[in-house]
JSON list of C-alpha atoms in Angstrom, two decimals:
[
{"chain": "A", "resi": 3, "resn": "MET", "atom": "CA", "xyz": [85.56, 64.37, 41.77]},
{"chain": "A", "resi": 4, "resn": "ASP", "atom": "CA", "xyz": [88.13, 67.38, 40.14]},
{"chain": "A", "resi": 5, "resn": "LEU", "atom": "CA", "xyz": [91.30, 68.38, 41.30]},
{"chain": "A", "resi": 6, "resn": "SER", "atom": "CA", "xyz": [89.97, 71.67, 43.18]},
{"chain": "A", "resi": 7, "resn": "HIS", "atom": "CA", "xyz": [87.63, 69.29, 45.25]},
{"chain": "A", "resi": 8, "resn": "ALA", "atom": "CA", "xyz": [90.57, 67.26, 45.97]},
{"chain": "A", "resi": 9, "resn": "ALA", "atom": "CA", "xyz": [92.86, 70.20, 46.89]},
{"chain": "A", "resi": 10, "resn": "LEU", "atom": "CA", "xyz": [90.04, 71.62, 49.25]},
{"chain": "A", "resi": 11, "resn": "LEU", "atom": "CA", "xyz": [89.66, 68.30, 51.05]},
{"chain": "A", "resi": 12, "resn": "LEU", "atom": "CA", "xyz": [92.91, 67.57, 51.63]},
{"chain": "A", "resi": 13, "resn": "ALA", "atom": "CA", "xyz": [93.47, 71.28, 53.00]},
{"chain": "A", "resi": 14, "resn": "ALA", "atom": "CA", "xyz": [90.38, 70.42, 55.23]},
{"chain": "A", "resi": 15, "resn": "GLY", "atom": "CA", "xyz": [91.54, 66.88, 56.28]},
{"chain": "A", "resi": 16, "resn": "LEU", "atom": "CA", "xyz": [94.86, 68.96, 57.24]},
{"chain": "A", "resi": 17, "resn": "ALA", "atom": "CA", "xyz": [93.20, 71.31, 59.27]},
{"chain": "A", "resi": 18, "resn": "ALA", "atom": "CA", "xyz": [90.68, 69.06, 61.02]},
{"chain": "A", "resi": 19, "resn": "GLY", "atom": "CA", "xyz": [93.30, 66.69, 62.19]},
{"chain": "A", "resi": 20, "resn": "THR", "atom": "CA", "xyz": [95.27, 69.39, 64.08]},
{"chain": "A", "resi": 21, "resn": "VAL", "atom": "CA", "xyz": [92.58, 70.91, 65.39]},
{"chain": "A", "resi": 22, "resn": "ASN", "atom": "CA", "xyz": [90.84, 67.72, 66.72]},
{"chain": "A", "resi": 23, "resn": "ALA", "atom": "CA", "xyz": [94.02, 66.97, 68.38]},
{"chain": "A", "resi": 24, "resn": "VAL", "atom": "CA", "xyz": [94.22, 70.41, 70.09]},
{"chain": "A", "resi": 25, "resn": "ALA", "atom": "CA", "xyz": [90.80, 71.24, 70.95]},
{"chain": "A", "resi": 26, "resn": "GLY", "atom": "CA", "xyz": [88.37, 69.05, 68.90]},
{"chain": "A", "resi": 27, "resn": "GLY", "atom": "CA", "xyz": [85.88, 70.51, 66.45]},
{"chain": "A", "resi": 28, "resn": "GLY", "atom": "CA", "xyz": [87.63, 69.04, 63.56]},
{"chain": "A", "resi": 29, "resn": "SER", "atom": "CA", "xyz": [84.57, 67.97, 61.72]},
{"chain": "A", "resi": 30, "resn": "LEU", "atom": "CA", "xyz": [83.27, 71.32, 61.39]},
{"chain": "A", "resi": 31, "resn": "ILE", "atom": "CA", "xyz": [86.05, 71.68, 58.65]},
{"chain": "A", "resi": 32, "resn": "THR", "atom": "CA", "xyz": [85.66, 68.98, 57.08]},
{"chain": "A", "resi": 33, "resn": "PHE", "atom": "CA", "xyz": [82.18, 68.55, 56.99]},
{"chain": "A", "resi": 34, "resn": "PRO", "atom": "CA", "xyz": [81.08, 71.72, 55.35]},
{"chain": "A", "resi": 35, "resn": "ALA", "atom": "CA", "xyz": [83.96, 70.63, 52.39]},
{"chain": "A", "resi": 36, "resn": "LEU", "atom": "CA", "xyz": [82.38, 67.59, 52.20]},
{"chain": "A", "resi": 37, "resn": "ILE", "atom": "CA", "xyz": [79.12, 69.65, 51.44]},
{"chain": "A", "resi": 38, "resn": "ALA", "atom": "CA", "xyz": [80.81, 71.94, 49.09]},
{"chain": "A", "resi": 39, "resn": "ILE", "atom": "CA", "xyz": [81.92, 69.47, 46.91]},
{"chain": "A", "resi": 40, "resn": "GLY", "atom": "CA", "xyz": [78.08, 68.17, 46.25]},
{"chain": "A", "resi": 41, "resn": "LEU", "atom": "CA", "xyz": [77.58, 65.23, 48.91]},
{"chain": "A", "resi": 42, "resn": "PRO", "atom": "CA", "xyz": [73.80, 65.13, 50.94]},
{"chain": "A", "resi": 43, "resn": "PRO", "atom": "CA", "xyz": [73.94, 65.92, 54.27]},
{"chain": "A", "resi": 44, "resn": "VAL", "atom": "CA", "xyz": [73.47, 62.80, 55.35]},
{"chain": "A", "resi": 45, "resn": "PRO", "atom": "CA", "xyz": [76.42, 60.92, 53.31]},
{"chain": "A", "resi": 46, "resn": "ALA", "atom": "CA", "xyz": [78.86, 64.00, 53.75]},
{"chain": "A", "resi": 47, "resn": "ASN", "atom": "CA", "xyz": [78.22, 63.44, 57.83]},
{"chain": "A", "resi": 48, "resn": "VAL", "atom": "CA", "xyz": [79.09, 59.63, 57.53]},
{"chain": "A", "resi": 49, "resn": "SER", "atom": "CA", "xyz": [81.80, 59.81, 55.08]},
{"chain": "A", "resi": 50, "resn": "ASN", "atom": "CA", "xyz": [83.63, 62.54, 57.52]},
{"chain": "A", "resi": 51, "resn": "SER", "atom": "CA", "xyz": [82.83, 60.48, 60.85]},
{"chain": "A", "resi": 52, "resn": "VAL", "atom": "CA", "xyz": [85.07, 57.80, 58.83]},
{"chain": "A", "resi": 53, "resn": "ALA", "atom": "CA", "xyz": [87.50, 60.50, 57.06]},
{"chain": "A", "resi": 54, "resn": "VAL", "atom": "CA", "xyz": [88.62, 61.70, 60.35]},
{"chain": "A", "resi": 55, "resn": "PHE", "atom": "CA", "xyz": [89.06, 58.55, 62.29]},
{"chain": "A", "resi": 56, "resn": "PRO", "atom": "CA", "xyz": [92.90, 58.11, 60.85]},
{"chain": "A", "resi": 57, "resn": "GLY", "atom": "CA", "xyz": [93.45, 61.78, 62.15]},
{"chain": "A", "resi": 58, "resn": "TYR", "atom": "CA", "xyz": [92.51, 60.47, 65.67]},
{"chain": "A", "resi": 59, "resn": "VAL", "atom": "CA", "xyz": [94.71, 57.72, 65.89]},
{"chain": "A", "resi": 60, "resn": "ALA", "atom": "CA", "xyz": [97.43, 59.42, 64.92]},
{"chain": "A", "resi": 61, "resn": "SER", "atom": "CA", "xyz": [96.51, 62.27, 67.73]},
{"chain": "A", "resi": 62, "resn": "VAL", "atom": "CA", "xyz": [97.29, 58.81, 69.84]},
{"chain": "A", "resi": 63, "resn": "ALA", "atom": "CA", "xyz": [100.22, 57.99, 68.56]},
{"chain": "A", "resi": 64, "resn": "GLY", "atom": "CA", "xyz": [101.47, 61.65, 69.04]},
{"chain": "A", "resi": 65, "resn": "SER", "atom": "CA", "xyz": [100.56, 62.00, 72.86]},
{"chain": "A", "resi": 66, "resn": "ARG", "atom": "CA", "xyz": [101.37, 58.49, 74.16]},
{"chain": "A", "resi": 67, "resn": "MET", "atom": "CA", "xyz": [103.85, 59.59, 76.14]},
{"chain": "A", "resi": 68, "resn": "ASP", "atom": "CA", "xyz": [101.06, 61.30, 78.51]},
{"chain": "A", "resi": 69, "resn": "LEU", "atom": "CA", "xyz": [98.39, 58.27, 78.48]},
{"chain": "A", "resi": 70, "resn": "PRO", "atom": "CA", "xyz": [98.14, 56.41, 81.85]},
{"chain": "A", "resi": 71, "resn": "ARG", "atom": "CA", "xyz": [98.76, 52.78, 82.05]},
{"chain": "A", "resi": 72, "resn": "PRO", "atom": "CA", "xyz": [96.47, 50.75, 79.93]},
{"chain": "A", "resi": 73, "resn": "ARG", "atom": "CA", "xyz": [94.99, 49.03, 82.57]},
{"chain": "A", "resi": 74, "resn": "ALA", "atom": "CA", "xyz": [93.65, 52.12, 84.14]},
{"chain": "A", "resi": 75, "resn": "LEU", "atom": "CA", "xyz": [92.15, 52.78, 80.48]},
{"chain": "A", "resi": 76, "resn": "ALA", "atom": "CA", "xyz": [90.61, 48.89, 79.72]},
{"chain": "A", "resi": 77, "resn": "THR", "atom": "CA", "xyz": [87.45, 49.83, 81.13]},
{"chain": "A", "resi": 78, "resn": "LEU", "atom": "CA", "xyz": [86.69, 52.98, 79.64]},
{"chain": "A", "resi": 79, "resn": "VAL", "atom": "CA", "xyz": [86.57, 50.62, 76.20]},
{"chain": "A", "resi": 80, "resn": "PRO", "atom": "CA", "xyz": [83.75, 48.72, 76.15]},
{"chain": "A", "resi": 81, "resn": "THR", "atom": "CA", "xyz": [81.36, 51.73, 77.83]},
{"chain": "A", "resi": 82, "resn": "THR", "atom": "CA", "xyz": [82.86, 53.83, 74.56]},
{"chain": "A", "resi": 83, "resn": "ILE", "atom": "CA", "xyz": [82.07, 51.54, 71.84]},
{"chain": "A", "resi": 84, "resn": "VAL", "atom": "CA", "xyz": [78.49, 50.57, 73.31]},
{"chain": "A", "resi": 85, "resn": "GLY", "atom": "CA", "xyz": [77.97, 54.40, 73.42]},
{"chain": "A", "resi": 86, "resn": "THR", "atom": "CA", "xyz": [79.08, 54.89, 70.04]},
{"chain": "A", "resi": 87, "resn": "ILE", "atom": "CA", "xyz": [77.31, 52.03, 68.42]},
{"chain": "A", "resi": 88, "resn": "VAL", "atom": "CA", "xyz": [74.33, 53.42, 70.13]},
{"chain": "A", "resi": 89, "resn": "GLY", "atom": "CA", "xyz": [74.96, 56.84, 69.17]},
{"chain": "A", "resi": 90, "resn": "ALA", "atom": "CA", "xyz": [75.64, 56.03, 65.61]},
{"chain": "A", "resi": 91, "resn": "LEU", "atom": "CA", "xyz": [72.43, 53.95, 65.44]},
{"chain": "A", "resi": 92, "resn": "LEU", "atom": "CA", "xyz": [70.67, 56.62, 66.66]},
{"chain": "A", "resi": 93, "resn": "LEU", "atom": "CA", "xyz": [72.03, 58.92, 63.51]},
{"chain": "A", "resi": 94, "resn": "LEU", "atom": "CA", "xyz": [70.87, 56.26, 60.90]},
{"chain": "A", "resi": 95, "resn": "ALA", "atom": "CA", "xyz": [66.95, 55.90, 62.49]},
{"chain": "A", "resi": 96, "resn": "THR", "atom": "CA", "xyz": [66.45, 58.74, 63.54]},
{"chain": "A", "resi": 97, "resn": "PRO", "atom": "CA", "xyz": [65.62, 62.57, 62.15]},
{"chain": "A", "resi": 98, "resn": "ALA", "atom": "CA", "xyz": [68.27, 65.02, 62.86]},
{"chain": "A", "resi": 99, "resn": "ARG", "atom": "CA", "xyz": [66.45, 68.19, 63.29]},
{"chain": "A", "resi": 100, "resn": "ALA", "atom": "CA", "xyz": [65.69, 67.54, 67.08]},
{"chain": "A", "resi": 101, "resn": "PHE", "atom": "CA", "xyz": [69.16, 67.17, 67.60]},
{"chain": "A", "resi": 102, "resn": "GLU", "atom": "CA", "xyz": [71.06, 69.53, 65.74]},
{"chain": "A", "resi": 103, "resn": "LEU", "atom": "CA", "xyz": [69.00, 72.12, 67.77]},
{"chain": "A", "resi": 104, "resn": "VAL", "atom": "CA", "xyz": [70.32, 70.74, 71.20]},
{"chain": "A", "resi": 105, "resn": "VAL", "atom": "CA", "xyz": [73.90, 69.72, 70.11]},
{"chain": "A", "resi": 106, "resn": "PRO", "atom": "CA", "xyz": [74.88, 73.82, 70.16]},
{"chain": "A", "resi": 107, "resn": "PHE", "atom": "CA", "xyz": [73.79, 73.74, 73.59]},
{"chain": "A", "resi": 108, "resn": "LEU", "atom": "CA", "xyz": [75.19, 70.93, 74.76]},
{"chain": "A", "resi": 109, "resn": "VAL", "atom": "CA", "xyz": [79.23, 71.94, 73.11]},
{"chain": "A", "resi": 110, "resn": "LEU", "atom": "CA", "xyz": [78.43, 75.38, 74.74]},
{"chain": "A", "resi": 111, "resn": "GLY", "atom": "CA", "xyz": [77.71, 73.72, 77.97]},
{"chain": "A", "resi": 112, "resn": "ALA", "atom": "CA", "xyz": [80.78, 71.36, 77.67]},
{"chain": "A", "resi": 113, "resn": "THR", "atom": "CA", "xyz": [82.98, 74.70, 76.95]},
{"chain": "A", "resi": 114, "resn": "ALA", "atom": "CA", "xyz": [81.47, 76.04, 79.86]},
{"chain": "A", "resi": 115, "resn": "VAL", "atom": "CA", "xyz": [82.18, 73.42, 82.57]},
{"chain": "A", "resi": 116, "resn": "LEU", "atom": "CA", "xyz": [85.63, 73.30, 81.34]},
{"chain": "A", "resi": 117, "resn": "ALA", "atom": "CA", "xyz": [86.02, 77.08, 81.34]},
{"chain": "A", "resi": 118, "resn": "PHE", "atom": "CA", "xyz": [84.43, 77.22, 85.22]},
{"chain": "A", "resi": 119, "resn": "GLN", "atom": "CA", "xyz": [86.06, 73.68, 85.84]},
{"chain": "A", "resi": 120, "resn": "ASP", "atom": "CA", "xyz": [87.65, 75.03, 89.13]},
{"chain": "A", "resi": 121, "resn": "PRO", "atom": "CA", "xyz": [84.41, 76.78, 90.77]},
{"chain": "A", "resi": 122, "resn": "LEU", "atom": "CA", "xyz": [82.51, 73.50, 89.80]},
{"chain": "A", "resi": 123, "resn": "ARG", "atom": "CA", "xyz": [84.88, 71.91, 91.58]},
{"chain": "A", "resi": 124, "resn": "ARG", "atom": "CA", "xyz": [84.68, 73.38, 94.46]},
{"chain": "A", "resi": 125, "resn": "LEU", "atom": "CA", "xyz": [81.04, 73.37, 94.28]},
{"chain": "A", "resi": 126, "resn": "VAL", "atom": "CA", "xyz": [80.64, 69.78, 93.60]},
{"chain": "A", "resi": 127, "resn": "GLY", "atom": "CA", "xyz": [83.77, 68.25, 94.97]},
{"chain": "A", "resi": 128, "resn": "HIS", "atom": "CA", "xyz": [87.33, 67.53, 93.89]},
{"chain": "A", "resi": 129, "resn": "PRO", "atom": "CA", "xyz": [87.84, 64.00, 92.38]},
{"chain": "A", "resi": 130, "resn": "ARG", "atom": "CA", "xyz": [90.38, 63.32, 94.80]},
{"chain": "A", "resi": 131, "resn": "ASP", "atom": "CA", "xyz": [87.55, 63.59, 97.32]},
{"chain": "A", "resi": 132, "resn": "LEU", "atom": "CA", "xyz": [85.77, 60.99, 96.09]},
{"chain": "A", "resi": 133, "resn": "SER", "atom": "CA", "xyz": [85.55, 57.26, 96.89]},
{"chain": "A", "resi": 134, "resn": "PRO", "atom": "CA", "xyz": [87.06, 55.16, 94.01]},
{"chain": "A", "resi": 135, "resn": "ARG", "atom": "CA", "xyz": [83.13, 53.90, 93.67]},
{"chain": "A", "resi": 136, "resn": "GLN", "atom": "CA", "xyz": [81.97, 57.66, 93.51]},
{"chain": "A", "resi": 137, "resn": "ARG", "atom": "CA", "xyz": [85.01, 58.30, 90.54]},
{"chain": "A", "resi": 138, "resn": "THR", "atom": "CA", "xyz": [84.44, 55.62, 88.73]},
{"chain": "A", "resi": 139, "resn": "VAL", "atom": "CA", "xyz": [80.66, 56.21, 88.26]},
{"chain": "A", "resi": 140, "resn": "ALA", "atom": "CA", "xyz": [81.46, 59.50, 87.68]},
{"chain": "A", "resi": 141, "resn": "VAL", "atom": "CA", "xyz": [84.38, 58.82, 84.76]},
{"chain": "A", "resi": 142, "resn": "GLN", "atom": "CA", "xyz": [82.07, 56.15, 83.27]},
{"chain": "A", "resi": 143, "resn": "THR", "atom": "CA", "xyz": [79.06, 58.26, 82.53]},
{"chain": "A", "resi": 144, "resn": "MET", "atom": "CA", "xyz": [81.35, 61.10, 80.95]},
{"chain": "A", "resi": 145, "resn": "VAL", "atom": "CA", "xyz": [82.89, 58.35, 78.68]},
{"chain": "A", "resi": 146, "resn": "ALA", "atom": "CA", "xyz": [79.16, 56.94, 77.97]},
{"chain": "A", "resi": 147, "resn": "LEU", "atom": "CA", "xyz": [77.18, 60.51, 77.19]},
{"chain": "A", "resi": 148, "resn": "GLY", "atom": "CA", "xyz": [80.44, 61.83, 75.40]},
{"chain": "A", "resi": 149, "resn": "SER", "atom": "CA", "xyz": [80.37, 58.11, 73.21]},
{"chain": "A", "resi": 150, "resn": "VAL", "atom": "CA", "xyz": [76.47, 58.63, 72.46]},
{"chain": "A", "resi": 151, "resn": "TYR", "atom": "CA", "xyz": [77.17, 62.21, 71.11]},
{"chain": "A", "resi": 152, "resn": "GLY", "atom": "CA", "xyz": [80.36, 61.30, 69.21]},
{"chain": "A", "resi": 153, "resn": "GLY", "atom": "CA", "xyz": [78.19, 58.45, 67.29]},
{"chain": "A", "resi": 154, "resn": "TYR", "atom": "CA", "xyz": [75.47, 60.48, 66.88]},
{"chain": "A", "resi": 155, "resn": "PHE", "atom": "CA", "xyz": [77.15, 63.76, 65.79]},
{"chain": "A", "resi": 156, "resn": "GLY", "atom": "CA", "xyz": [80.82, 63.79, 66.16]},
{"chain": "A", "resi": 157, "resn": "ALA", "atom": "CA", "xyz": [81.46, 67.65, 66.14]},
{"chain": "A", "resi": 158, "resn": "ALA", "atom": "CA", "xyz": [83.19, 68.84, 68.71]},
{"chain": "A", "resi": 159, "resn": "LEU", "atom": "CA", "xyz": [83.36, 65.56, 70.26]},
{"chain": "A", "resi": 160, "resn": "GLY", "atom": "CA", "xyz": [87.26, 66.26, 71.62]},
{"chain": "A", "resi": 161, "resn": "VAL", "atom": "CA", "xyz": [85.22, 69.53, 73.54]},
{"chain": "A", "resi": 162, "resn": "MET", "atom": "CA", "xyz": [83.16, 67.33, 75.15]},
{"chain": "A", "resi": 163, "resn": "LEU", "atom": "CA", "xyz": [85.34, 64.97, 76.12]},
{"chain": "A", "resi": 164, "resn": "VAL", "atom": "CA", "xyz": [87.65, 67.06, 77.80]},
{"chain": "A", "resi": 165, "resn": "ALA", "atom": "CA", "xyz": [85.35, 68.93, 79.52]},
{"chain": "A", "resi": 166, "resn": "GLY", "atom": "CA", "xyz": [83.66, 65.89, 81.12]},
{"chain": "A", "resi": 167, "resn": "LEU", "atom": "CA", "xyz": [87.07, 64.09, 81.83]},
{"chain": "A", "resi": 168, "resn": "ALA", "atom": "CA", "xyz": [88.59, 67.44, 83.41]},
{"chain": "A", "resi": 169, "resn": "LEU", "atom": "CA", "xyz": [85.66, 67.67, 85.57]},
{"chain": "A", "resi": 170, "resn": "VAL", "atom": "CA", "xyz": [86.09, 64.03, 87.20]},
{"chain": "A", "resi": 171, "resn": "LEU", "atom": "CA", "xyz": [89.49, 63.02, 87.06]},
{"chain": "A", "resi": 172, "resn": "ASP", "atom": "CA", "xyz": [92.51, 64.59, 88.87]},
{"chain": "A", "resi": 173, "resn": "ALA", "atom": "CA", "xyz": [94.99, 64.82, 85.84]},
{"chain": "A", "resi": 174, "resn": "THR", "atom": "CA", "xyz": [97.36, 67.53, 84.09]},
{"chain": "A", "resi": 175, "resn": "LEU", "atom": "CA", "xyz": [94.92, 69.04, 80.82]},
{"chain": "A", "resi": 176, "resn": "ALA", "atom": "CA", "xyz": [97.78, 67.17, 79.06]},
{"chain": "A", "resi": 177, "resn": "ARG", "atom": "CA", "xyz": [96.75, 63.21, 80.10]},
{"chain": "A", "resi": 178, "resn": "VAL", "atom": "CA", "xyz": [93.23, 64.60, 79.66]},
{"chain": "A", "resi": 179, "resn": "SER", "atom": "CA", "xyz": [93.95, 65.92, 76.04]},
{"chain": "A", "resi": 180, "resn": "ALA", "atom": "CA", "xyz": [95.71, 62.19, 75.76]},
{"chain": "A", "resi": 181, "resn": "ILE", "atom": "CA", "xyz": [92.71, 59.82, 77.01]},
{"chain": "A", "resi": 182, "resn": "LYS", "atom": "CA", "xyz": [90.34, 62.01, 74.97]},
{"chain": "A", "resi": 183, "resn": "ASN", "atom": "CA", "xyz": [92.34, 61.27, 71.83]},
{"chain": "A", "resi": 184, "resn": "LEU", "atom": "CA", "xyz": [92.29, 57.62, 72.51]},
{"chain": "A", "resi": 185, "resn": "LEU", "atom": "CA", "xyz": [88.61, 57.53, 73.30]},
{"chain": "A", "resi": 186, "resn": "SER", "atom": "CA", "xyz": [87.92, 59.98, 69.89]},
{"chain": "A", "resi": 187, "resn": "ALA", "atom": "CA", "xyz": [90.17, 57.14, 68.05]},
{"chain": "A", "resi": 188, "resn": "ILE", "atom": "CA", "xyz": [87.47, 54.39, 70.12]},
{"chain": "A", "resi": 189, "resn": "VAL", "atom": "CA", "xyz": [84.67, 56.24, 68.60]},
{"chain": "A", "resi": 190, "resn": "GLY", "atom": "CA", "xyz": [85.77, 56.90, 64.90]},
{"chain": "A", "resi": 191, "resn": "LEU", "atom": "CA", "xyz": [86.90, 53.48, 64.54]},
{"chain": "A", "resi": 192, "resn": "THR", "atom": "CA", "xyz": [83.40, 52.01, 65.93]},
{"chain": "A", "resi": 193, "resn": "THR", "atom": "CA", "xyz": [81.30, 54.41, 63.54]},
{"chain": "A", "resi": 194, "resn": "LEU", "atom": "CA", "xyz": [83.86, 53.06, 60.93]},
{"chain": "A", "resi": 195, "resn": "VAL", "atom": "CA", "xyz": [82.51, 49.66, 61.10]},
{"chain": "A", "resi": 196, "resn": "VAL", "atom": "CA", "xyz": [79.06, 50.83, 61.51]},
{"chain": "A", "resi": 197, "resn": "PHE", "atom": "CA", "xyz": [78.75, 52.89, 58.72]},
{"chain": "A", "resi": 198, "resn": "ALA", "atom": "CA", "xyz": [81.03, 50.94, 56.10]},
{"chain": "A", "resi": 199, "resn": "LEU", "atom": "CA", "xyz": [78.23, 48.18, 57.06]},
{"chain": "A", "resi": 200, "resn": "PHE", "atom": "CA", "xyz": [75.16, 50.16, 57.08]},
{"chain": "A", "resi": 201, "resn": "GLY", "atom": "CA", "xyz": [75.80, 53.94, 55.90]},
{"chain": "A", "resi": 202, "resn": "PRO", "atom": "CA", "xyz": [75.80, 55.81, 52.78]},
{"chain": "A", "resi": 203, "resn": "LEU", "atom": "CA", "xyz": [79.55, 56.22, 52.35]},
{"chain": "A", "resi": 204, "resn": "ASN", "atom": "CA", "xyz": [81.36, 58.33, 49.93]},
{"chain": "A", "resi": 205, "resn": "TRP", "atom": "CA", "xyz": [84.46, 56.40, 49.39]},
{"chain": "A", "resi": 206, "resn": "ALA", "atom": "CA", "xyz": [86.05, 58.31, 47.30]},
{"chain": "A", "resi": 207, "resn": "ALA", "atom": "CA", "xyz": [85.97, 61.48, 49.23]},
{"chain": "A", "resi": 208, "resn": "VAL", "atom": "CA", "xyz": [87.34, 59.42, 52.49]},
{"chain": "A", "resi": 209, "resn": "ALA", "atom": "CA", "xyz": [90.35, 58.21, 50.44]},
{"chain": "A", "resi": 210, "resn": "VAL", "atom": "CA", "xyz": [91.13, 61.88, 49.95]},
{"chain": "A", "resi": 211, "resn": "VAL", "atom": "CA", "xyz": [90.42, 63.51, 53.82]},
{"chain": "A", "resi": 212, "resn": "ALA", "atom": "CA", "xyz": [91.66, 60.50, 55.44]},
{"chain": "A", "resi": 213, "resn": "PRO", "atom": "CA", "xyz": [95.67, 60.47, 54.88]},
{"chain": "A", "resi": 214, "resn": "ALA", "atom": "CA", "xyz": [95.76, 64.66, 55.57]},
{"chain": "A", "resi": 215, "resn": "THR", "atom": "CA", "xyz": [93.77, 63.91, 58.82]},
{"chain": "A", "resi": 216, "resn": "LEU", "atom": "CA", "xyz": [96.71, 61.16, 59.33]},
{"chain": "A", "resi": 217, "resn": "ILE", "atom": "CA", "xyz": [99.21, 64.36, 59.29]},
{"chain": "A", "resi": 218, "resn": "GLY", "atom": "CA", "xyz": [97.28, 66.68, 60.86]},
{"chain": "A", "resi": 219, "resn": "GLY", "atom": "CA", "xyz": [96.66, 64.47, 63.97]},
{"chain": "A", "resi": 220, "resn": "TYR", "atom": "CA", "xyz": [99.77, 63.62, 64.78]},
{"chain": "A", "resi": 221, "resn": "ALA", "atom": "CA", "xyz": [101.21, 66.92, 64.54]},
{"chain": "A", "resi": 222, "resn": "GLY", "atom": "CA", "xyz": [98.68, 68.50, 66.41]},
{"chain": "A", "resi": 223, "resn": "ALA", "atom": "CA", "xyz": [99.43, 66.00, 69.23]},
{"chain": "A", "resi": 224, "resn": "ARG", "atom": "CA", "xyz": [102.85, 66.72, 69.54]},
{"chain": "A", "resi": 225, "resn": "LEU", "atom": "CA", "xyz": [101.69, 70.72, 69.55]},
{"chain": "A", "resi": 226, "resn": "VAL", "atom": "CA", "xyz": [99.71, 69.67, 72.63]},
{"chain": "A", "resi": 227, "resn": "ARG", "atom": "CA", "xyz": [102.24, 68.67, 74.44]},
{"chain": "A", "resi": 228, "resn": "ARG", "atom": "CA", "xyz": [104.66, 71.81, 73.93]},
{"chain": "A", "resi": 229, "resn": "LEU", "atom": "CA", "xyz": [101.36, 74.10, 75.29]},
{"chain": "A", "resi": 230, "resn": "PRO", "atom": "CA", "xyz": [101.48, 75.73, 78.88]},
{"chain": "A", "resi": 231, "resn": "PRO", "atom": "CA", "xyz": [97.81, 74.24, 80.76]},
{"chain": "A", "resi": 232, "resn": "VAL", "atom": "CA", "xyz": [96.43, 77.49, 80.53]},
{"chain": "A", "resi": 233, "resn": "VAL", "atom": "CA", "xyz": [97.18, 78.06, 76.93]},
{"chain": "A", "resi": 234, "resn": "LEU", "atom": "CA", "xyz": [95.25, 74.38, 76.22]},
{"chain": "A", "resi": 235, "resn": "LYS", "atom": "CA", "xyz": [92.52, 75.42, 78.09]},
{"chain": "A", "resi": 236, "resn": "THR", "atom": "CA", "xyz": [92.04, 79.11, 76.51]},
{"chain": "A", "resi": 237, "resn": "LEU", "atom": "CA", "xyz": [92.50, 77.59, 72.74]},
{"chain": "A", "resi": 238, "resn": "ILE", "atom": "CA", "xyz": [89.90, 74.72, 73.84]},
{"chain": "A", "resi": 239, "resn": "VAL", "atom": "CA", "xyz": [87.21, 77.15, 75.39]},
{"chain": "A", "resi": 240, "resn": "VAL", "atom": "CA", "xyz": [87.79, 79.63, 72.28]},
{"chain": "A", "resi": 241, "resn": "PHE", "atom": "CA", "xyz": [87.15, 76.38, 69.84]},
{"chain": "A", "resi": 242, "resn": "GLY", "atom": "CA", "xyz": [84.06, 74.98, 71.81]},
{"chain": "A", "resi": 243, "resn": "THR", "atom": "CA", "xyz": [82.70, 78.56, 72.18]},
{"chain": "A", "resi": 244, "resn": "THR", "atom": "CA", "xyz": [82.94, 79.12, 68.30]},
{"chain": "A", "resi": 245, "resn": "ILE", "atom": "CA", "xyz": [81.95, 75.60, 67.20]},
{"chain": "A", "resi": 246, "resn": "GLY", "atom": "CA", "xyz": [78.55, 76.06, 69.71]},
{"chain": "A", "resi": 247, "resn": "LEU", "atom": "CA", "xyz": [77.43, 79.26, 68.37]},
{"chain": "A", "resi": 248, "resn": "TYR", "atom": "CA", "xyz": [78.33, 78.35, 64.92]},
{"chain": "A", "resi": 249, "resn": "LEU", "atom": "CA", "xyz": [76.02, 75.17, 64.94]},
{"chain": "A", "resi": 250, "resn": "LEU", "atom": "CA", "xyz": [73.19, 76.91, 67.15]},
{"chain": "A", "resi": 251, "resn": "TYR", "atom": "CA", "xyz": [73.77, 79.42, 64.17]},
{"chain": "A", "resi": 252, "resn": "ARG", "atom": "CA", "xyz": [73.21, 76.81, 61.36]},
{"chain": "A", "resi": 253, "resn": "ALA", "atom": "CA", "xyz": [70.48, 74.93, 63.38]},
{"chain": "A", "resi": 254, "resn": "LEU", "atom": "CA", "xyz": [68.30, 78.37, 63.66]},
{"chain": "A", "resi": 255, "resn": "SER", "atom": "CA", "xyz": [68.95, 79.69, 59.92]}
]
């Protein structure tokens, strides 16, 4: 790796950490950068999943004031870990082409769910109108689906989690974003372990990208706390739409 490659990865990591904390989708910055320095697609995807993990941890630190009590989150941890392992093993064991064709529609669908959150809530019911059991099942289902997606692909994981959780939680968008950061960090840690043991990692690239995502993740999380809810929601919808269309173009090209 020469100096220009290192500079490219540093810049990509800083931007990705910030974007992941605000809306999700930072992997669409770091993944092409890893491809650009010469890594094949699968090692680039695996290395990217490991490299962005510190950024998620920094995002949790930056948004910790908006997190609910640990007891309220404890039941989501096993679901997140199991879902991520399933997704990561799917990545290592199955062809990616079919999933690549589905991913853009998942991202665009999740973005649409967030964009039309209020009409959908009127249609399916507000979380506060559900029984405790129904709320638990809805939240666990959203977390499981998001974790499988995060373990397999990862790009736009934040958009997927925010859209799903905002629909089933009676919470501010800042709190939903903080929970998203925590779950993303758990997904990142789980994929790090799985890919470190079984994946074709490029540790040199990870060593360059990871510290940059750490700085960007903390800065992005602090920014989220200062944004009005409508601005944050708009940013996530714009990011999600852009990411979905980009992935669709890449899958069809």
